[in-house]
Amino acid sequence: MRAHRRRADGPSTVIDGLSSRTLAEITRLELTRNYLAPGGVGEAVRCWKDHVRQPRGALRRDDEYGNPHWICCGDPRAARALLDLAMRAMSRSGARELRRVVEGLDRER
C-alpha cells in the first residue's frame, strides 16, 4: 500500500530570484508539510513584499479596540513567520536563495 500524498491542485509557487531547483524544493515542501499549502510560500513572499513596500499602516486599519485588521493580503507578520519556517525546513542551498530574497525585502522595511 502506498502512502497518501497531497496533490498539487492549488497554485504553483513562483518567486522571482529563485532557481528552478529551489522552486521545486519549495513545491515539495508545500506538498509534504501540514503547515504549508500549495503556493503558500509564494503567497507569503507577495504578502511580505506588499507590506514592506507600502507606507506604514497603509495595509491595516485598527478596530475600536486597537486590534489590527489587514486589508489586502493577510497578516504580514504571519507571512514572515511562515517564511522562517519554510527556510528552516529547506536544504542549505535552497534556504540560502530564499533567505537572500526575504532579507532583501526586510531591508526595504
Tab-separated table of C-alpha atoms in Angstrom:
chain	number	residue	atom	x	y	z
A	1	MET	CA	0.000	0.000	0.000
A	2	ARG	CA	1.340	3.419	-0.927
A	3	ALA	CA	1.291	6.339	1.460
A	4	HIS	CA	-1.232	9.037	0.644
A	5	ARG	CA	0.307	12.219	-0.755
A	6	ARG	CA	-1.312	15.576	-1.205
A	7	ARG	CA	-1.643	16.605	-4.819
A	8	ALA	CA	-0.616	19.954	-6.195
A	9	ASP	CA	-4.117	21.057	-7.169
A	10	GLY	CA	-3.563	24.615	-5.998
A	11	PRO	CA	-1.375	27.376	-7.363
A	12	SER	CA	2.265	26.688	-8.081
A	13	THR	CA	4.963	28.707	-6.397
A	14	VAL	CA	6.728	31.344	-8.474
A	15	ILE	CA	9.192	33.662	-6.738
A	16	ASP	CA	11.460	35.992	-8.694
A	17	GLY	CA	15.129	35.439	-7.961
A	18	LEU	CA	14.915	31.712	-7.159
A	19	SER	CA	16.305	28.909	-9.265
A	20	SER	CA	14.050	26.207	-10.683
A	21	ARG	CA	15.709	23.760	-8.300
A	22	THR	CA	14.750	25.835	-5.259
A	23	LEU	CA	11.217	26.367	-6.595
A	24	ALA	CA	10.878	22.588	-6.990
A	25	GLU	CA	12.084	22.113	-3.422
A	26	ILE	CA	9.507	24.622	-2.177
A	27	THR	CA	6.776	22.805	-4.125
A	28	ARG	CA	7.804	19.506	-2.493
A	29	LEU	CA	7.720	21.130	0.936
A	30	GLU	CA	4.290	22.607	0.275
A	31	LEU	CA	3.011	19.124	-0.569
A	32	THR	CA	4.538	17.366	2.433
A	33	ARG	CA	4.225	19.838	5.326
A	34	ASN	CA	0.865	20.243	7.019
A	35	TYR	CA	1.573	23.917	7.804
A	36	LEU	CA	2.041	24.774	4.115
A	37	ALA	CA	-0.455	24.763	1.264
A	38	PRO	CA	0.372	24.647	-2.453
A	39	GLY	CA	1.505	28.144	-3.416
A	40	GLY	CA	1.712	29.209	0.245
A	41	VAL	CA	5.359	30.246	0.254
A	42	GLY	CA	4.908	32.368	-2.865
A	43	GLU	CA	1.817	33.965	-1.346
A	44	ALA	CA	3.766	34.697	1.861
A	45	VAL	CA	6.533	36.380	-0.157
A	46	ARG	CA	3.942	38.506	-2.006
A	47	CYS	CA	2.243	39.469	1.262
A	48	TRP	CA	5.552	40.437	2.893
A	49	LYS	CA	6.620	42.357	-0.236
A	50	ASP	CA	3.321	44.289	-0.269
A	51	HIS	CA	3.757	45.092	3.407
A	52	VAL	CA	7.320	46.390	3.242
A	53	ARG	CA	6.664	48.497	0.130
A	54	GLN	CA	3.624	50.343	1.489
A	55	PRO	CA	3.666	53.370	3.757
A	56	ARG	CA	3.490	52.366	7.393
A	57	GLY	CA	-0.068	51.487	8.328
A	58	ALA	CA	-1.446	51.663	4.781
A	59	LEU	CA	-2.398	47.982	4.715
A	60	ARG	CA	-4.184	47.810	8.020
A	61	ARG	CA	-6.888	49.503	9.981
A	62	ASP	CA	-7.308	49.228	13.732
A	63	ASP	CA	-10.739	48.444	15.098
A	64	GLU	CA	-12.267	50.294	18.054
A	65	TYR	CA	-10.238	48.113	20.453
A	66	GLY	CA	-6.913	48.777	18.743
A	67	ASN	CA	-6.694	45.345	17.069
A	68	PRO	CA	-5.183	45.456	13.572
A	69	HIS	CA	-7.181	44.192	10.610
A	70	TRP	CA	-5.129	43.598	7.482
A	71	ILE	CA	-6.922	44.966	4.443
A	72	CYS	CA	-5.450	43.413	1.339
A	73	CYS	CA	-3.214	40.473	1.730
A	74	GLY	CA	-3.424	38.723	5.062
A	75	ASP	CA	-1.294	39.267	8.131
A	76	PRO	CA	2.263	40.125	7.020
A	77	ARG	CA	3.675	39.061	10.399
A	78	ALA	CA	2.208	35.582	9.899
A	79	ALA	CA	3.581	35.547	6.336
A	80	ARG	CA	7.080	36.428	7.570
A	81	ALA	CA	6.878	33.726	10.259
A	82	LEU	CA	5.819	31.178	7.636
A	83	LEU	CA	8.833	32.138	5.518
A	84	ASP	CA	11.103	31.491	8.505
A	85	LEU	CA	9.531	28.040	8.971
A	86	ALA	CA	9.969	27.228	5.295
A	87	MET	CA	13.630	28.318	5.313
A	88	ARG	CA	14.325	26.096	8.342
A	89	ALA	CA	12.806	23.104	6.547
A	90	MET	CA	14.754	23.623	3.315
A	91	SER	CA	18.162	22.415	2.223
A	92	ARG	CA	21.064	24.749	2.900
A	93	SER	CA	21.350	25.972	-0.667
A	94	GLY	CA	17.580	26.392	-1.124
A	95	ALA	CA	17.236	28.222	2.173
A	96	ARG	CA	20.146	30.491	1.222
A	97	GLU	CA	18.392	31.501	-2.018
A	98	LEU	CA	15.065	32.174	-0.318
A	99	ARG	CA	16.788	33.979	2.552
A	100	ARG	CA	18.514	36.299	0.050
A	101	VAL	CA	15.098	37.279	-1.381
A	102	VAL	CA	13.442	37.689	2.031
A	103	GLU	CA	16.324	39.639	3.563
A	104	GLY	CA	16.286	41.972	0.555
A	105	LEU	CA	12.656	42.700	1.376
A	106	ASP	CA	13.493	43.057	5.076
A	107	ARG	CA	15.984	45.806	4.211
A	108	GLU	CA	13.234	47.750	2.404
A	109	ARG	CA	11.211	47.914	5.581
